XYZ file of C-alpha atoms in Angstrom:
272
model
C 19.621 -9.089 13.286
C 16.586 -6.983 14.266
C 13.077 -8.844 15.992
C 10.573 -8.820 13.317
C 7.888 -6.439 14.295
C 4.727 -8.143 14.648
C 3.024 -5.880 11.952
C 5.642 -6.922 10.194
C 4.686 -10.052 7.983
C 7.067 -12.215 5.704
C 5.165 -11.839 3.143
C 4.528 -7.881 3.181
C 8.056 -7.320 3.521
C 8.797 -9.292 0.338
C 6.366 -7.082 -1.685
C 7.780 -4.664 -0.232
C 11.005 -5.136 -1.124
C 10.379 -5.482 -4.384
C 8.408 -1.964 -4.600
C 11.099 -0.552 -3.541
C 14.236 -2.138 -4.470
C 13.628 -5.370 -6.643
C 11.870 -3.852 -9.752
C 15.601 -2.318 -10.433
C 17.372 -5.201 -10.219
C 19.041 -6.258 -13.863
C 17.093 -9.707 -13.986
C 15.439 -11.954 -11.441
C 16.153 -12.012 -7.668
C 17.711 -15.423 -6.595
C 16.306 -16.613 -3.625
C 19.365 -16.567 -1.669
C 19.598 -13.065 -2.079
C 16.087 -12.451 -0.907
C 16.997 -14.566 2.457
C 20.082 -12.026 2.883
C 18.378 -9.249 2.278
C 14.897 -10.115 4.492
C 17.336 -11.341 7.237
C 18.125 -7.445 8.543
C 14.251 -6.794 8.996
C 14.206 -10.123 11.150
C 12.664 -13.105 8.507
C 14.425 -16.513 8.516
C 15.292 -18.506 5.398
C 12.492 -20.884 5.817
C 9.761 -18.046 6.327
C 11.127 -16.196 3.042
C 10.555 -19.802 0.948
C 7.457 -20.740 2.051
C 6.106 -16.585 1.614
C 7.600 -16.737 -1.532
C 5.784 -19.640 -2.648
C 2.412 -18.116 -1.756
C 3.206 -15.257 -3.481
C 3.970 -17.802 -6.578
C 0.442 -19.028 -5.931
C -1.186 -15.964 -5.852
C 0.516 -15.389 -9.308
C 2.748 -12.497 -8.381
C 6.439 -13.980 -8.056
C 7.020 -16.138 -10.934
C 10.063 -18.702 -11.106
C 12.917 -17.428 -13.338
C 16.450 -18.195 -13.646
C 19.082 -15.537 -12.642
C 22.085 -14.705 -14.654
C 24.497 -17.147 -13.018
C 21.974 -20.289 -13.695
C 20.500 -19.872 -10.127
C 17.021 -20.273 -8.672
C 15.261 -17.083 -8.783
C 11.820 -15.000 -9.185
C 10.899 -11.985 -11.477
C 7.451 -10.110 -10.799
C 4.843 -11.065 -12.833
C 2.830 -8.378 -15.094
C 0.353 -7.962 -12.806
C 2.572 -7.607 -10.068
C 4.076 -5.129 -11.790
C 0.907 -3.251 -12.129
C -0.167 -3.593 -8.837
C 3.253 -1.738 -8.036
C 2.841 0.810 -10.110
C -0.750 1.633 -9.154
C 0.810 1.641 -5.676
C 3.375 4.249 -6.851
C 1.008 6.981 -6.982
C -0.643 6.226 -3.574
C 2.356 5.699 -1.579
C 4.163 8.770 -3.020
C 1.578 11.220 -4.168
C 2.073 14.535 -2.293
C -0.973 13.972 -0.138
C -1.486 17.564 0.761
C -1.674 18.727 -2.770
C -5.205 16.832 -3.255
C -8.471 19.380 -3.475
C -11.904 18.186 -3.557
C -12.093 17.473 -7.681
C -15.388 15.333 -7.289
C -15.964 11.193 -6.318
C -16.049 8.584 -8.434
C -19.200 6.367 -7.517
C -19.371 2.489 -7.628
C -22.688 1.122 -8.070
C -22.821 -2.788 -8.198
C -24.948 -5.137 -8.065
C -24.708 -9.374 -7.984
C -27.385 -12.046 -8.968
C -27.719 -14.694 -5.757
C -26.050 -17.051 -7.335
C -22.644 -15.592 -7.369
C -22.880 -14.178 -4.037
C -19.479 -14.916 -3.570
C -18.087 -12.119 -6.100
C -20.350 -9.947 -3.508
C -18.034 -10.512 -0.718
C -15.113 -9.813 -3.087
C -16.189 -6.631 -4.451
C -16.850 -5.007 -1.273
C -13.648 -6.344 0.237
C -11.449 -4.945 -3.358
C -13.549 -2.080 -2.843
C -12.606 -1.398 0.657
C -8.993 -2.279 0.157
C -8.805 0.161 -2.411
C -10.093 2.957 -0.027
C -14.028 3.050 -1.105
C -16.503 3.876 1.823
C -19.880 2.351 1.551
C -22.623 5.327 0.852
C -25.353 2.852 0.919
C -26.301 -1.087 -0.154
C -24.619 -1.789 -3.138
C -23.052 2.420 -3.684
C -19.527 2.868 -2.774
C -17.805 6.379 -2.727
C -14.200 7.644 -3.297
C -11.861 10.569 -4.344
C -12.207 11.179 -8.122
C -8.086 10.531 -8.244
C -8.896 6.955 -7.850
C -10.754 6.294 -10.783
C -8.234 4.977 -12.786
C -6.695 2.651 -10.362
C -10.326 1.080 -9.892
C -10.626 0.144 -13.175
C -7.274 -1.893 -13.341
C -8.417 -3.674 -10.054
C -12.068 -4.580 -11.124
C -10.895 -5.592 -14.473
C -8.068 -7.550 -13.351
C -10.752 -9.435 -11.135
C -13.211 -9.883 -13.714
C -16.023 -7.946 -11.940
C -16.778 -5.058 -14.734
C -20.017 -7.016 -15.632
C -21.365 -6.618 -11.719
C -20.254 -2.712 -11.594
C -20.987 0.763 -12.900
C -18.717 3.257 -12.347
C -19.596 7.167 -12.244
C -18.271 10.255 -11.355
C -20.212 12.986 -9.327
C -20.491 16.120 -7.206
C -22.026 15.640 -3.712
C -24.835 18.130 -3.338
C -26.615 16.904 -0.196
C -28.371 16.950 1.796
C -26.103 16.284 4.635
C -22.984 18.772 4.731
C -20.315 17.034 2.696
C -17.861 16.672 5.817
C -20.621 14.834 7.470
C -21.305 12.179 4.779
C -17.827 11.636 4.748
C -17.910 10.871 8.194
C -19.914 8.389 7.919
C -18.601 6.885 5.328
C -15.363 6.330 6.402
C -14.464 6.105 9.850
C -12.358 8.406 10.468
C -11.181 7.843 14.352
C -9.447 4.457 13.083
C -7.810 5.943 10.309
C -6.666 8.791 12.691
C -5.792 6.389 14.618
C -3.015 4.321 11.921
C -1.484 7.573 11.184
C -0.685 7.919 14.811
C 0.419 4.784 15.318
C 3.052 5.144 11.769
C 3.765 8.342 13.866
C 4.845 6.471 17.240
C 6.881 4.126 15.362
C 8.868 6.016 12.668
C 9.083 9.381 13.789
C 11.289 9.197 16.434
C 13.292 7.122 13.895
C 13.242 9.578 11.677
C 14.716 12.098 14.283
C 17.328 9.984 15.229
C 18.435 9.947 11.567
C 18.335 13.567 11.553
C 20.794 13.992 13.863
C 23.364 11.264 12.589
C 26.161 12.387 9.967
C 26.681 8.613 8.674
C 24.362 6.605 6.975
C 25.164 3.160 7.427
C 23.390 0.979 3.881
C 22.152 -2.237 6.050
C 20.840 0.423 9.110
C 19.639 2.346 6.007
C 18.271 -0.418 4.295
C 16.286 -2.254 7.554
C 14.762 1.019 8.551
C 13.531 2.301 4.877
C 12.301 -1.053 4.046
C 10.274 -1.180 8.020
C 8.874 2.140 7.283
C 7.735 1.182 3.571
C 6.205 -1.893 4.715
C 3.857 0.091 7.537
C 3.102 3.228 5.153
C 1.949 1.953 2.037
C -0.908 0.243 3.343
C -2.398 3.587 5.011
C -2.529 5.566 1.333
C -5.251 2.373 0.648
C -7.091 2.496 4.173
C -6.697 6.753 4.077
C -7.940 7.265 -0.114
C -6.385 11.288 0.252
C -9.828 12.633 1.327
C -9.965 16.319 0.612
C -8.253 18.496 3.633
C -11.373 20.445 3.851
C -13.577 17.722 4.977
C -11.473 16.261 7.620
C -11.234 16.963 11.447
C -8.907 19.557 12.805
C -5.477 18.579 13.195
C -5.769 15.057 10.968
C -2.642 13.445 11.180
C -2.499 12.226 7.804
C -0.294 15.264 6.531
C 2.477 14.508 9.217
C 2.420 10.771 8.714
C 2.761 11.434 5.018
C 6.011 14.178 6.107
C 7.423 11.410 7.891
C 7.334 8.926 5.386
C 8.560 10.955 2.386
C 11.602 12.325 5.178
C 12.871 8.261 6.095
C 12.132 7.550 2.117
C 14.764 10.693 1.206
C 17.125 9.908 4.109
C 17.494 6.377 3.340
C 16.625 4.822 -0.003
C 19.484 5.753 -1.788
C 21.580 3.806 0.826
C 19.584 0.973 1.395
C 20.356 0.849 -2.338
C 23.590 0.365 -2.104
C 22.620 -2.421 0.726
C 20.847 -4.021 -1.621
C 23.521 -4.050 -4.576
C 26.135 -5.644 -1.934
C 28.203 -2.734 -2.094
């Protein structure tokens, strides 16, 4: 059994594992099967229950019976969604993105729900916004739609506009974006997804045998650390970032472990 990475949560991996693998499965996962197949990545039994019971709180796992009788969990339709707005950030060709306008958030929130404040600009973050000013948030155009499911899922559409735009100054556009996002810490996650998978990738490279549980462990490890950098990193346009931005290799790396090894880890997963 590998040591579970510290980046590495219980609870990631699950998701995880379902993005990848467990929206194929013919009916709901038992939860046996999720201990075996969370034990090559390094999670106990008792850490897969208790994340999969948050995850059943949070309204994403719910409890369904598998064919054989057995205690098991299905996604739940928004869970489902979530996955399949993830779909197009985690394996959108990153370099084919040009600069096809923003899409502008403008909110605003009466005192007395400040709390929905903290919310929005924490949902607005986590889906890869930078803040322009007080209350104006700024992203690629491409994530327009995918900002709409999330805000209307939360029930914030009444606190929000929403607008698409053109920057046309005053500050050069490469500027504003850098400071509105900052750009040395995303640098930064790319190379560290670079220090960690690449030389895995490389060592895959130059192997003629694809083992399905090494397959499986390493896919699933290099899922769980990419797909949160498409959220932190929204796809900015090439032309406004820094020379040699390490996003485009990161992204190389990725789709190279994903095309090496899903198709095994599959057959991990299947038991066969």
């Amino acid at each position: 059994m590998s040591e579970q990475h510290p980046q590495h949560t219980p609870r990631s991996l699950i998701v995880s594992f379902y993005g990848a693998y467990g929206r194929a499965a013919p009916g709901p996962v038992a939860v046996a099967e999720l201990v075996r197949l969370l034990a090559p990545v390094g999670v106990d039994a008792p850490s897969v229950r208790s994340s999969v019971s948050r995850l059943k709180r949070r309204g994403l796992l719910v409890p369904a019976r598998t064919e054989t009788g057995g205690a098991g969990y299905a996604l739940s339709a928004e869970a489902r969604q979530l996955l399949e707005d993830g779909d197009r950030r985690i394996y959108a060709p990153r370099d084919d993105r040009s600069d096809s306008g923003w899409v502008i958030a403008v909110f605003s929130v009466p005192e007395a729900e400040r709390s929905k404040r903290h919310v929005l600009r924490s949902r607005l973050a986590g889906l890869g916004f930078g803040a322009a000013a007080p209350g104006v948030w700024i992203a690629p155009a491409h994530l327009h739609e995918e900002t709409r499911h999330t805000l209307t899922r939360l029930r914030l559409t009444p606190y929000v506009d929403l607008f698409r735009g053109t920057h046309l100054g005053f500050t050069p556009t490469a500027e504003a974006v850098a400071r509105w996002w900052d750009l040395a810490s995303l640098a930064k996650q790319h190379e560290t997804f670079l220090d960690r998978h690449e030389p895995v990738l490389r060592a895959w490279q130059s192997r003629p045998d694809t083992p399905p549980e090494e397959a499986y462990r390493d896919h699933l490890l290099a899922l769980d650390s990419w797909r949160h950098l498409p959220y932190a990193d929204p796809g900015l346009p090439a032309e406004l970032l820094p020379e040699g931005w390490p996003g485009g290799r990161a992204a190389e790396v990725f789709r190279g472990l994903d095309g090496r090894l899903r198709g095994a880890g599959a057959q991990f997963v299947a038991g066969s």
